[in-house]
Coordinates of C-alpha atoms and ligand atoms in Angstrom, one line a residue:
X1 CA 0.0 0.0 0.0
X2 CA 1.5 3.3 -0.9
X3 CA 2.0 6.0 1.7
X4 CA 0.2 8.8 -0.3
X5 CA -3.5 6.5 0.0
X6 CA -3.3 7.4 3.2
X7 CA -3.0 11.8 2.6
X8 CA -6.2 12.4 2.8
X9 CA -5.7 12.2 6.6
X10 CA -3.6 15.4 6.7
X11 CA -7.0 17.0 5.4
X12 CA -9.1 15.0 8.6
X13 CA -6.7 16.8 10.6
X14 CA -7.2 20.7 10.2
X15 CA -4.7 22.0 13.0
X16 CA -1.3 21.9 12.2
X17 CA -1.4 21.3 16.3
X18 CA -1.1 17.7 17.3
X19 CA -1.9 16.9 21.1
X20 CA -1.5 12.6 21.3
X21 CA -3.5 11.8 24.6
X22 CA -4.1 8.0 23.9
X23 CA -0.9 6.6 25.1
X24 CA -3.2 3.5 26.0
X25 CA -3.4 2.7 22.5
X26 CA -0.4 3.0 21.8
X27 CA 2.8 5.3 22.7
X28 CA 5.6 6.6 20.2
X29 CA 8.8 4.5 20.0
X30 CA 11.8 6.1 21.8
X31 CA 15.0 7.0 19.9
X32 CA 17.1 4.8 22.3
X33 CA 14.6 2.1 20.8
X34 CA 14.7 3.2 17.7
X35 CA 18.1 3.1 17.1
X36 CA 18.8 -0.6 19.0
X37 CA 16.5 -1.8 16.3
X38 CA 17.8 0.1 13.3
X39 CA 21.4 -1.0 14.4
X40 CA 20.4 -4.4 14.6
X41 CA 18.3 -4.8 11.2
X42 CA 21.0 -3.1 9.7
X43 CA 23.9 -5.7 11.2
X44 CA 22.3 -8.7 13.4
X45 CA 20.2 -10.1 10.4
X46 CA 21.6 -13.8 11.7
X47 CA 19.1 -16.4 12.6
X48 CA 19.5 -17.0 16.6
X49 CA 19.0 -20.7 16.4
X50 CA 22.0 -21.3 14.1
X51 CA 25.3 -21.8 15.1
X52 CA 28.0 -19.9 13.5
X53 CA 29.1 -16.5 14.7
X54 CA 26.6 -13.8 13.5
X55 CA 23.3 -16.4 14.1
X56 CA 25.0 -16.4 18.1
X57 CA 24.7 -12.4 18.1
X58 CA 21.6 -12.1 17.6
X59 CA 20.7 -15.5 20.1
X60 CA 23.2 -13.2 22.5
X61 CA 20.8 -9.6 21.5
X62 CA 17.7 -11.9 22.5
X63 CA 19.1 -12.8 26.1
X64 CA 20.2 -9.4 26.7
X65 CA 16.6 -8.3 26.3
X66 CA 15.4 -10.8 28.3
X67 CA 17.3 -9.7 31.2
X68 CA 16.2 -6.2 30.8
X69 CA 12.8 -7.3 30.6
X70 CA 13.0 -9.4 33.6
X71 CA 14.8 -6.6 35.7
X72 CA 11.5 -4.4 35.1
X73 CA 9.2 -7.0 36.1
X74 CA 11.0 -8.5 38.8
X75 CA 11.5 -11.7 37.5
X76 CA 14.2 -14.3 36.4
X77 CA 15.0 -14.2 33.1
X78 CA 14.2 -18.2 32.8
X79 CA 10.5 -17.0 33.6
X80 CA 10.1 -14.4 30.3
X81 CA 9.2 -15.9 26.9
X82 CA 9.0 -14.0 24.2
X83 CA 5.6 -13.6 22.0
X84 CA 4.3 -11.5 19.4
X85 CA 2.3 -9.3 21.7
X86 CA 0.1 -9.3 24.9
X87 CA -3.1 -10.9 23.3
X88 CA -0.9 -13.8 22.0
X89 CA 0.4 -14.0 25.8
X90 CA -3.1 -14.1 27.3
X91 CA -4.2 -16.7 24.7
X92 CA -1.3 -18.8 25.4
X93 CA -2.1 -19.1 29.2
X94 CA -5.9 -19.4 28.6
X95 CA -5.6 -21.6 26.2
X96 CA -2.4 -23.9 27.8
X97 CA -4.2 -24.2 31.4
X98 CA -7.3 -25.3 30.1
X99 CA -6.1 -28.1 27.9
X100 CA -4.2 -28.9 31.5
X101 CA -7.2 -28.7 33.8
X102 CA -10.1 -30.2 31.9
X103 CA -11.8 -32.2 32.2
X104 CA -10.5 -32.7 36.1
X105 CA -11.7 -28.4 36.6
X106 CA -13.6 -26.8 35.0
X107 CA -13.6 -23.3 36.0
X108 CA -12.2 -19.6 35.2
X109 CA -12.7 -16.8 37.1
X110 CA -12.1 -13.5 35.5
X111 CA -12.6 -10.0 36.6
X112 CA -15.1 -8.4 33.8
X113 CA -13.2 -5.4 32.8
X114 CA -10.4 -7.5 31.1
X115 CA -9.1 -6.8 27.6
X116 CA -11.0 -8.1 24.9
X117 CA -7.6 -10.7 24.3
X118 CA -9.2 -12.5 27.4
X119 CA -13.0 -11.8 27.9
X120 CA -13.2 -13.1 23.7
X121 CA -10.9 -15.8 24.6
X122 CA -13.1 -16.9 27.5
X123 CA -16.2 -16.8 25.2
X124 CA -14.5 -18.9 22.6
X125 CA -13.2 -21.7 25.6
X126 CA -16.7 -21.8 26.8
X127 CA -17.7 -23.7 23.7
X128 CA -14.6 -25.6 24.6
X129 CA -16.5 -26.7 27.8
X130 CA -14.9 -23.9 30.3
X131 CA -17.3 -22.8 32.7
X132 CA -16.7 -18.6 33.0
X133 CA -17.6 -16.8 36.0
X134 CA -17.4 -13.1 36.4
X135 CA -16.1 -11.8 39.8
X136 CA -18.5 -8.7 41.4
X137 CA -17.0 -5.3 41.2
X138 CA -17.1 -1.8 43.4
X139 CA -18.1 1.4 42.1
X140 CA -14.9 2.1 40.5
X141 CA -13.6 -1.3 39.0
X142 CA -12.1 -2.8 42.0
X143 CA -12.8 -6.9 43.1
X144 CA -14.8 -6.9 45.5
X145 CA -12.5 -9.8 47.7
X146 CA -15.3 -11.3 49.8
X147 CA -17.5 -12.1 46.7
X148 CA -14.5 -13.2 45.1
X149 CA -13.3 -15.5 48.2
X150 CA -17.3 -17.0 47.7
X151 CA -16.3 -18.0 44.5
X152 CA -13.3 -19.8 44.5
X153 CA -14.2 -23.6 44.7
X154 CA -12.9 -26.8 44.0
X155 CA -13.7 -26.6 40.2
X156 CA -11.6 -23.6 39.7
X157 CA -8.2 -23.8 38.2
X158 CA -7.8 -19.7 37.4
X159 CA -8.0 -16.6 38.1
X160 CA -7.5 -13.9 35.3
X161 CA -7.4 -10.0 36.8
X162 CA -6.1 -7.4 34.9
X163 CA -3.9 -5.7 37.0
X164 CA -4.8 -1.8 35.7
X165 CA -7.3 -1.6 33.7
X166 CA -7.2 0.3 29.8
X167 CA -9.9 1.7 30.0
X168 CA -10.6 3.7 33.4
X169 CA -7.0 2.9 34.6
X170 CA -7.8 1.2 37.6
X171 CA -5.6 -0.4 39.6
X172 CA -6.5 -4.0 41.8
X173 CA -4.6 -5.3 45.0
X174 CA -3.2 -7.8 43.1
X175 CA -1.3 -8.8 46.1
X176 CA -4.0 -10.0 47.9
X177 CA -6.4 -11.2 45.3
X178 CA -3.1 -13.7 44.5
X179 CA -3.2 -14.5 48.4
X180 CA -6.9 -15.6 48.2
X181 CA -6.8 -17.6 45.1
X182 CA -3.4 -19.4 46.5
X183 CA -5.4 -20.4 49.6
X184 CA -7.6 -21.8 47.2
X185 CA -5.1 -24.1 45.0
X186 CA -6.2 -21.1 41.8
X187 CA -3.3 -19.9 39.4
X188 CA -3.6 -16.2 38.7
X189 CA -3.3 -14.7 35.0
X190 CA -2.4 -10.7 35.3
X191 CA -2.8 -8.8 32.5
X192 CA 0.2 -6.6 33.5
X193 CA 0.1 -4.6 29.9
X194 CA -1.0 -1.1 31.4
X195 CA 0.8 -1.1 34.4
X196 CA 4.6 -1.4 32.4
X197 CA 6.3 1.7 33.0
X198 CA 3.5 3.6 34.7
X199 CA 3.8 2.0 37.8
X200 CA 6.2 -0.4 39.7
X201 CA 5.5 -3.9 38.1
X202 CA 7.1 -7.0 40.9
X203 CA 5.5 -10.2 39.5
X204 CA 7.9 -12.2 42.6
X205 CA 6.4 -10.0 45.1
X206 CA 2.8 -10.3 44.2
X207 CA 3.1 -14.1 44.0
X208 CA 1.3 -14.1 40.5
X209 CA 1.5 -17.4 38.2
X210 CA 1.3 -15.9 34.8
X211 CA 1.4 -12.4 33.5
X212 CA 0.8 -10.6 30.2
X213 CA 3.2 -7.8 28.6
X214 CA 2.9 -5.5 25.7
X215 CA 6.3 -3.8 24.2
X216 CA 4.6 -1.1 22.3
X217 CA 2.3 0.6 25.7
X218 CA 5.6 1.7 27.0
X219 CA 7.7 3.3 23.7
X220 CA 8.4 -0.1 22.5
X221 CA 7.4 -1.7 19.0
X222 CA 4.8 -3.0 18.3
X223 CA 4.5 -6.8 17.4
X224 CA 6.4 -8.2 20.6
X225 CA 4.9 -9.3 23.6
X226 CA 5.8 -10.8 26.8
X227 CA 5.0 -13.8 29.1
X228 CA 5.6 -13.9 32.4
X229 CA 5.7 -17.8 33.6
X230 CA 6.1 -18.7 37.0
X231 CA 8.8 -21.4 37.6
X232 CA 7.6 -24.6 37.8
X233 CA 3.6 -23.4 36.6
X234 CA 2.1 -25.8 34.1
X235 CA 2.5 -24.1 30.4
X236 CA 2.4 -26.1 27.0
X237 CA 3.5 -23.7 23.6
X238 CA 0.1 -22.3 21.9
X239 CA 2.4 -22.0 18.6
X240 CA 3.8 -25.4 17.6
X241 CA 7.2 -26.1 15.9
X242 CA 10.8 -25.5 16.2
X243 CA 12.4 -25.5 19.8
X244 CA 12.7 -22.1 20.5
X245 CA 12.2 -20.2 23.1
X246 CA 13.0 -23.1 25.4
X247 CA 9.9 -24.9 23.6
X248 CA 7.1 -22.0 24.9
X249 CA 6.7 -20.5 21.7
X250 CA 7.7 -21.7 18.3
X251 CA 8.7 -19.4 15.4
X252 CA 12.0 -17.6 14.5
X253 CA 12.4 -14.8 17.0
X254 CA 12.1 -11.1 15.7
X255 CA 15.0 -10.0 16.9
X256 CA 14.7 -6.7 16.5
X257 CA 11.4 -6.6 18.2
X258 CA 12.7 -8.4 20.9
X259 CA 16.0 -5.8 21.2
X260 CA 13.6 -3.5 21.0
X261 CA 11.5 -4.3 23.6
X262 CA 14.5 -5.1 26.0
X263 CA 15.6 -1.1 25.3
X264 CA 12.1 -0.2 26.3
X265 CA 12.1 -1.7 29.6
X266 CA 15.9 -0.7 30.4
X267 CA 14.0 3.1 30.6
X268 CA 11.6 1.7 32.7
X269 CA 13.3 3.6 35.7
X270 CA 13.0 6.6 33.6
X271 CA 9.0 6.2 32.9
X272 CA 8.1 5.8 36.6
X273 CA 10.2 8.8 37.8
X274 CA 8.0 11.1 35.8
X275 CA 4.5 9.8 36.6
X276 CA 4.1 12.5 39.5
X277 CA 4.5 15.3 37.0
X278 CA 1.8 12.8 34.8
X279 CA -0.8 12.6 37.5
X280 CA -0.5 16.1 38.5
X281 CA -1.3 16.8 34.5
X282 CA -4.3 14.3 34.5
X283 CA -5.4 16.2 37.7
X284 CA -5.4 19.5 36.6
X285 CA -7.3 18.2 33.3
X286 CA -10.1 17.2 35.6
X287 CA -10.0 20.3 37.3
X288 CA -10.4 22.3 33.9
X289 CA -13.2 19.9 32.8
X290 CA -15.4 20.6 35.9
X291 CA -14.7 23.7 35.6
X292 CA -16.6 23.7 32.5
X293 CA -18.8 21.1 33.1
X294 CA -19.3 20.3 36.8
X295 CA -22.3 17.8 36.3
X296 CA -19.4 15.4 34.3
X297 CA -18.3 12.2 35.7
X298 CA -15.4 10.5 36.6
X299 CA -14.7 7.3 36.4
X300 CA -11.1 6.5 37.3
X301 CA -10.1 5.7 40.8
X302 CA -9.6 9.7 42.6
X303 CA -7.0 7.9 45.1
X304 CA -3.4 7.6 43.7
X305 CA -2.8 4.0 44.5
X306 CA -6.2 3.3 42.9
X307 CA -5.7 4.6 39.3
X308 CA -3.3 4.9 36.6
X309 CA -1.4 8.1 36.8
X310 CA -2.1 8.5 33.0
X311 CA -5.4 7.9 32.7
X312 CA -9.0 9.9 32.6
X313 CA -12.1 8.2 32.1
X314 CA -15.1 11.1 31.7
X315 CA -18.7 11.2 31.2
X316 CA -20.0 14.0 29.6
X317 CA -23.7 14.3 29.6
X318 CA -25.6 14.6 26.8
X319 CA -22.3 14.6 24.7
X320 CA -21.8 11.9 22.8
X321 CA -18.4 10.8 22.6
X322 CA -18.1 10.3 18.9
X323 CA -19.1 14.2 18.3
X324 CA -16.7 15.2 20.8
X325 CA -13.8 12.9 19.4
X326 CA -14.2 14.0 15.6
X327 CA -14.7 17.8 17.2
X328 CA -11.2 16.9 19.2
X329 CA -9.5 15.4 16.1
X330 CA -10.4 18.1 14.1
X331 CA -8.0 20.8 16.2
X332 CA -5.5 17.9 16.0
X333 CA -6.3 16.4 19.5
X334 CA -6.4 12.0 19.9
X335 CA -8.3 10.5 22.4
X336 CA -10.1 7.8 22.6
X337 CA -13.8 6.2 23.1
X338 CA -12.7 3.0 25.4
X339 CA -9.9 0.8 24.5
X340 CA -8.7 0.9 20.5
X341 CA -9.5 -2.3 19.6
X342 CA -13.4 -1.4 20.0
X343 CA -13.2 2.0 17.6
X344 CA -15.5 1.5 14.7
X345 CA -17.6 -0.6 16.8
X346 CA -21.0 0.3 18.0
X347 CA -21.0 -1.1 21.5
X348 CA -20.7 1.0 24.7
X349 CA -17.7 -0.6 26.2
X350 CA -18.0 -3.6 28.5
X351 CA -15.6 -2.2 31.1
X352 CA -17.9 1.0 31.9
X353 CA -20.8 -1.1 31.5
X354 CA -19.5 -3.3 34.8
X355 CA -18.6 -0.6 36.6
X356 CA -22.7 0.5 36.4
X357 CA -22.5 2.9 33.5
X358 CA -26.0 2.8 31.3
X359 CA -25.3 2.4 27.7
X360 CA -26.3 6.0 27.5
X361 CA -23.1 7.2 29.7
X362 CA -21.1 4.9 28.2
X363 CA -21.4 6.2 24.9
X364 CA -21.1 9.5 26.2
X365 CA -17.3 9.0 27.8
X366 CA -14.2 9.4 26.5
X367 CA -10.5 8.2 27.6
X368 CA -7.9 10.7 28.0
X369 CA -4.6 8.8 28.4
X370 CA -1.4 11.2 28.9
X371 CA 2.2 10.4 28.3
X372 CA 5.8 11.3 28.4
X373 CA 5.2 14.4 26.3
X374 CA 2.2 15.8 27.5
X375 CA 2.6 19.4 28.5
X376 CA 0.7 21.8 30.0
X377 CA 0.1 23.7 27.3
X378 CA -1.7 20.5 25.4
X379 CA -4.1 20.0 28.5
X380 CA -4.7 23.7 28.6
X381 CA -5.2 23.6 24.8
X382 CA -7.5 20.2 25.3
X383 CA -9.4 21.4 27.7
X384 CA -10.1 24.9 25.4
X385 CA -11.0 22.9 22.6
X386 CA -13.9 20.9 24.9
X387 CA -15.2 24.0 26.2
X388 CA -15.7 25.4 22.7
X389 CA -17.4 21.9 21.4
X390 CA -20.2 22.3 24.6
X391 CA -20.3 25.9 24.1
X392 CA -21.5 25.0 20.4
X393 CA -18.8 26.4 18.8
X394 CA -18.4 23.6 16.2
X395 CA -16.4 24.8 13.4
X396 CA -17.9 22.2 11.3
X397 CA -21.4 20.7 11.3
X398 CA -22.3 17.3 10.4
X399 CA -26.0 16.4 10.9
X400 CA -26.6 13.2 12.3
X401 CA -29.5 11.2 11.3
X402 CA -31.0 9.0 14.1
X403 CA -31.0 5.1 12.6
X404 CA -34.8 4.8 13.5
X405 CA -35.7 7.6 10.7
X406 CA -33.3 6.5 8.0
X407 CA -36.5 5.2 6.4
X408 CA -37.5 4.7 2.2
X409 CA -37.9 8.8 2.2
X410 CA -34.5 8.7 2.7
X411 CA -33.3 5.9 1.1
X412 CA -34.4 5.9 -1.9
X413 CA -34.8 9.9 -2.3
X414 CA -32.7 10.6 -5.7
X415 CA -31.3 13.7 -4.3
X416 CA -29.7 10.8 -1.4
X417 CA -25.7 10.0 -1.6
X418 CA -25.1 6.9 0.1
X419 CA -21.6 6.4 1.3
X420 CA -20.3 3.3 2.6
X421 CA -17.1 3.6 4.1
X422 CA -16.6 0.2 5.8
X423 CA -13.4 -2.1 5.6
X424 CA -14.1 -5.0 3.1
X425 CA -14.0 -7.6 6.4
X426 CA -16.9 -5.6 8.1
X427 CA -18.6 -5.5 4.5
X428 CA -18.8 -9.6 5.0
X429 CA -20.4 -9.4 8.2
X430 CA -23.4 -7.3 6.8
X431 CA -25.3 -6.2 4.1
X432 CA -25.0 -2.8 3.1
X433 CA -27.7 0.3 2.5
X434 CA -29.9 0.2 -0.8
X435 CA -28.4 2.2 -2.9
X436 CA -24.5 2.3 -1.4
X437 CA -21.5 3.4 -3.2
X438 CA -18.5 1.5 -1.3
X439 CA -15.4 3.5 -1.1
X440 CA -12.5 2.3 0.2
X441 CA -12.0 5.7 3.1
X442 CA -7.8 5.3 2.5
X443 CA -9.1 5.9 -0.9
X444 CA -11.5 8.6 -0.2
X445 CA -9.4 12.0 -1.6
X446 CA -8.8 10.0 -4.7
X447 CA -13.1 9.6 -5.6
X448 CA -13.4 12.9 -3.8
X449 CA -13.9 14.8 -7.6
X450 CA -16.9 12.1 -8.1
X451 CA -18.4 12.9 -5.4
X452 CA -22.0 15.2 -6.2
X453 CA -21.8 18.4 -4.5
X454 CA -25.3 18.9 -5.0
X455 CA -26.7 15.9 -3.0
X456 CA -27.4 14.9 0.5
X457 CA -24.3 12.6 1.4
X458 CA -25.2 10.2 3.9
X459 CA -21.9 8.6 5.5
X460 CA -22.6 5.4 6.7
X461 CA -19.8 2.8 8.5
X462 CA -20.4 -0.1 11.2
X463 CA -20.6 1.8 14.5
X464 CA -21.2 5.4 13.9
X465 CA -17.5 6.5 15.1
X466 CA -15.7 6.5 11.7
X467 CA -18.4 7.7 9.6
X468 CA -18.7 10.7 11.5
X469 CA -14.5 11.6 11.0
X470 CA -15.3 11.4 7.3
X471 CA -18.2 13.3 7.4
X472 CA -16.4 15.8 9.2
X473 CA -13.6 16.0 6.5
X474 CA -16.2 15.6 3.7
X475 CA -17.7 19.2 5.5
X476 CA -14.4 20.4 5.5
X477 CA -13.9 19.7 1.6
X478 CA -16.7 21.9 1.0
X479 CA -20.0 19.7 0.8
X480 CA -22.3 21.1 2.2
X481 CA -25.1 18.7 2.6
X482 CA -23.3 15.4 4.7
X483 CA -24.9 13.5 7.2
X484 CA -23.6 10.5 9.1
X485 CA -25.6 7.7 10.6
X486 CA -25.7 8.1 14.7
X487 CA -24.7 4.4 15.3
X488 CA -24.1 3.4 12.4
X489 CA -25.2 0.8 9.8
X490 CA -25.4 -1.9 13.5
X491 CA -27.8 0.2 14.4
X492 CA -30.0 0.6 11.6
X493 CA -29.9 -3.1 11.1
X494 CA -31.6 -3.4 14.7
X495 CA -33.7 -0.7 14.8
X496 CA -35.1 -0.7 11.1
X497 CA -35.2 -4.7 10.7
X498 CA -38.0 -5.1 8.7
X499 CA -36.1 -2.4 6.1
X500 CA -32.8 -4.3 6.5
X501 CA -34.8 -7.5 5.5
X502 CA -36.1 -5.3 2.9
X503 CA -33.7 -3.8 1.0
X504 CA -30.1 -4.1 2.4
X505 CA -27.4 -4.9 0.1
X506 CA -29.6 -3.9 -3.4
X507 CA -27.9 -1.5 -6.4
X508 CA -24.6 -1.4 -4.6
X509 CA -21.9 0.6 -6.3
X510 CA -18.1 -0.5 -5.7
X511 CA -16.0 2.6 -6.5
Ligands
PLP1 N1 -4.3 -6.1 27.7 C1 -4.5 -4.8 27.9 C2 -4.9 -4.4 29.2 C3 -4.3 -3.9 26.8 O1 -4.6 -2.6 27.0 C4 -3.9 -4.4 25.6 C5 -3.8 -3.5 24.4 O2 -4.5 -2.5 24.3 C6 -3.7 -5.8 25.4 C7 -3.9 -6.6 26.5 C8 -3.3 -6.4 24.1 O3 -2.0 -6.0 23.8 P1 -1.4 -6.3 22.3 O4 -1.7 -5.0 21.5 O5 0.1 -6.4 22.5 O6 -2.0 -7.5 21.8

């Protein structure tokens, strides 16, 4: 795919200003790990497993980082194995344990605010025969230990608890829920991903069996992982084949990524020393926000040892998050709706849910998550830019038509544009409006000419999130008449069945 497919995103975003507050995504790689891995794709190409001198530097590069990663966690370097990133770690334990356990136990016990690389990978091992239970939460997020200790029975083989959550960055006494499931004879899974380099991570002190690791959440790449296994913990490979790692996980080792990663956590020191200047950032964001609007909601932990120091959760209401993201984006701000790998999808999130959000709230909050590089100029800027989205000054604005009234009027109106923006895997899970023209949206400023300036554009895409970005640049191209669909085409399909049985997926145009 060539670079320039992907331009039209300069036009998405209008200010030359760029503010990155979604660190929890993702973060940016550091030059000290950028230049380890350039060095070493440049000069340390050798395979580790063979045996003559250049295959034994890299195997030597692929050590190294394995001490550094160990030294951040706490561990012996025997314990780390190296994977191809966090959801391939949580998979491998999930998966490994249960092959172990059954049909002897049957039972998993898993906080509900995990990442989706567990709560899907729990759905899937229930048709596997794995019963899932959920453990009760407080207010903010936190296990609720007496319910928990209820739980724990002879059936159950694990716990998995995500030691700070993505989403509203809260924290769980991992010590002690480890203690309880011990006293039980239950392994514990933590999902250690967040917590990397934002606050001390001691896998030996906590007591914990297994535990998850992402290079790329902590200026690492992306595309390398972590596992964390206890010595002397049952563990058989997920990924079949030749020997390496020490059997755990077959597949040449990227060494790079792996170097890379091991640079990442030798700054580890670094990353923690500055997350009292990070917390007093995210603080004085939440002062600015009630400032401007005191009815909004946290939903992070307020006490220190409770949250991440990087992370915001907010409810504003009557705001729905999409609007405020695309009005964010426009000035050149990122945040987030709930973790990244639930954008585009139409689904308040699960984790706000459990911590007794409505749907309504839910798709009314955003995550801020601040970094290294966040000044106090960007939260100053942030917060301006929020205040002039709920004082209504919208630069651009996109109309959004609620699902339930995209009816035939609309439809099939001559002077209607239908836009279909989705990828061509979400085009397979659904049909699409009457009428569509699918565009490929990294092709979008390339079809921009075709578009008719003199018709009602209706964006459509699965969730209601995306659309409304490209309506917002479509706005900002000059058309004047663009709509999106609030909730997008998942909506429609529920709320207008008897259309979607109707018409959907008749006189589609591929562009
Ligand atoms: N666990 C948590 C808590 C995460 O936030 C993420 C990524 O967002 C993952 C697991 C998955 O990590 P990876 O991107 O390495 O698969």
């Amino acid at each position: 795919m060539k670079l320039g497919q992907f331009e039209f995103l300069k036009y998405v975003f209008r200010s030359k200003r760029q503010v990155y507050l979604d660190h929890n995504a993702t973060t940016s790689v550091s030059r000290r790990v950028r230049h380890t891995m350039n060095r070493i794709l440049k000069y340390h190409y050798g395979n580790p497993s063979s045996l003559y001198k250049i295959a034994g530097r890299s195997a030597g590069l692929i050590e190294q980082a394995r001490h550094r990663v160990a030294d951040a966690i706490h561990a012996d370097p025997l314990e780390v194995c190296f994977t191809g990133c966090a959801t391939e770690s949580n998979n491998a334990v999930l998966k490994s344990l249960s092959t172990y356990f059954l049909p002897k136990k049957k039972k998993i016990i898993s906080s509900p605010i995990e990442h989706h690389s567990v709560i899907n990978t729990l759905e899937y091992l229930k048709t596997q025969g794995i019963t899932v239970e959920y453990c009760p939460l407080d207010r903010w997020g936190r296990v609720l230990l007496p319910e928990l200790e209820k739980q724990l029975d002879e059936d159950t083989f694990l716990l998995c608890c995500v030691l700070a959550n993505n989403e509203t960055g809260v924290i769980q006494d991992i010590a002690a829920i480890t203690g309880m499931a011990h006293q039980h004879d239950v392994l514990v899974l933590a999902d250690c991903v967040q917590a990397l380099g934002k606050i001390p991570v001691d896998v030996h002190e906590w007591g914990i069996d297994y535990a998850s690791f992402s290079a790329h959440k902590l200026h690492g790449p992306k595309g390398v992982g972590a596992l964390y296994v206890k010595q002397g913990s049952p563990f058989t490979a997920l990924l079949h084949g030749g020997h390496q790692e020490s059997g755990m996980r077959a597949g040449t080792e990227s060494v790079h990524n792996i170097a890379g990663f091991g640079a990442a956590c030798k700054d580890v020191g670094r990353l923690l020393a500055r997350s009292n200047r990070i917390r007093a950032l995210k603080n004085d964001m939440v002062q600015r926000l009630k400032a401007i609007k005191p009815d909004c909601m946290v939903n992070s932990p307020q006490a220190d040892e409770e949250s991440l120091p990087n992370t915001l959760s907010i409810t504003f209401n009557g705001i729905e998050n999409t609007e405020l993201m695309a009005a964010l984006n426009y000035r050149g701000i990122a945040v987030s709706a709930g973790s990244a790998c639930t954008t585009g999808d139409n689904k308040p999130s699960h984790v706000l849910k459990a911590i007794g959000l409505s749907d309504e709230a839910a798709r009314e909050t955003i995550r801020i998550s601040l970094g290294c590089g966040t000044s106090a100029q960007d939260i100053r800027y942030t917060a301006r830019v929020v205040q002039d989205h709920l004082e209504g000054q919208r630069p651009l604005l996109v109309n959004r038509i609620a699902p339930a009234q995209l009816d035939e009027t609309i439809l099939f109106d001559d002077r209607t544009y239908i836009l279909d923006i989705r990828s061509p895997g979400e085009r397979r899970k659904s049909k699409s409006l009457p009428n569509s023209h699918e565009v490929n949206p990294f092709k979008l400023k390339k079809y921009l000419h075709q578009l008719p300036k003199d018709k009602h554009i209706i964006v459509v895409c699965p969730g209601g999130g995306h659309s409304f970005i490209i309506a917002y640049y479509l706005k900002s191209q000059g058309f004047k008449n663009v709509s999106d669909v609030r909730g997008g085409l998942e909506s429609w399909k529920i709320l207008r069945s008897d259309l979607y049985r109707k018409y959907a997926g008749q006189n589609i145009t591929a562009v």
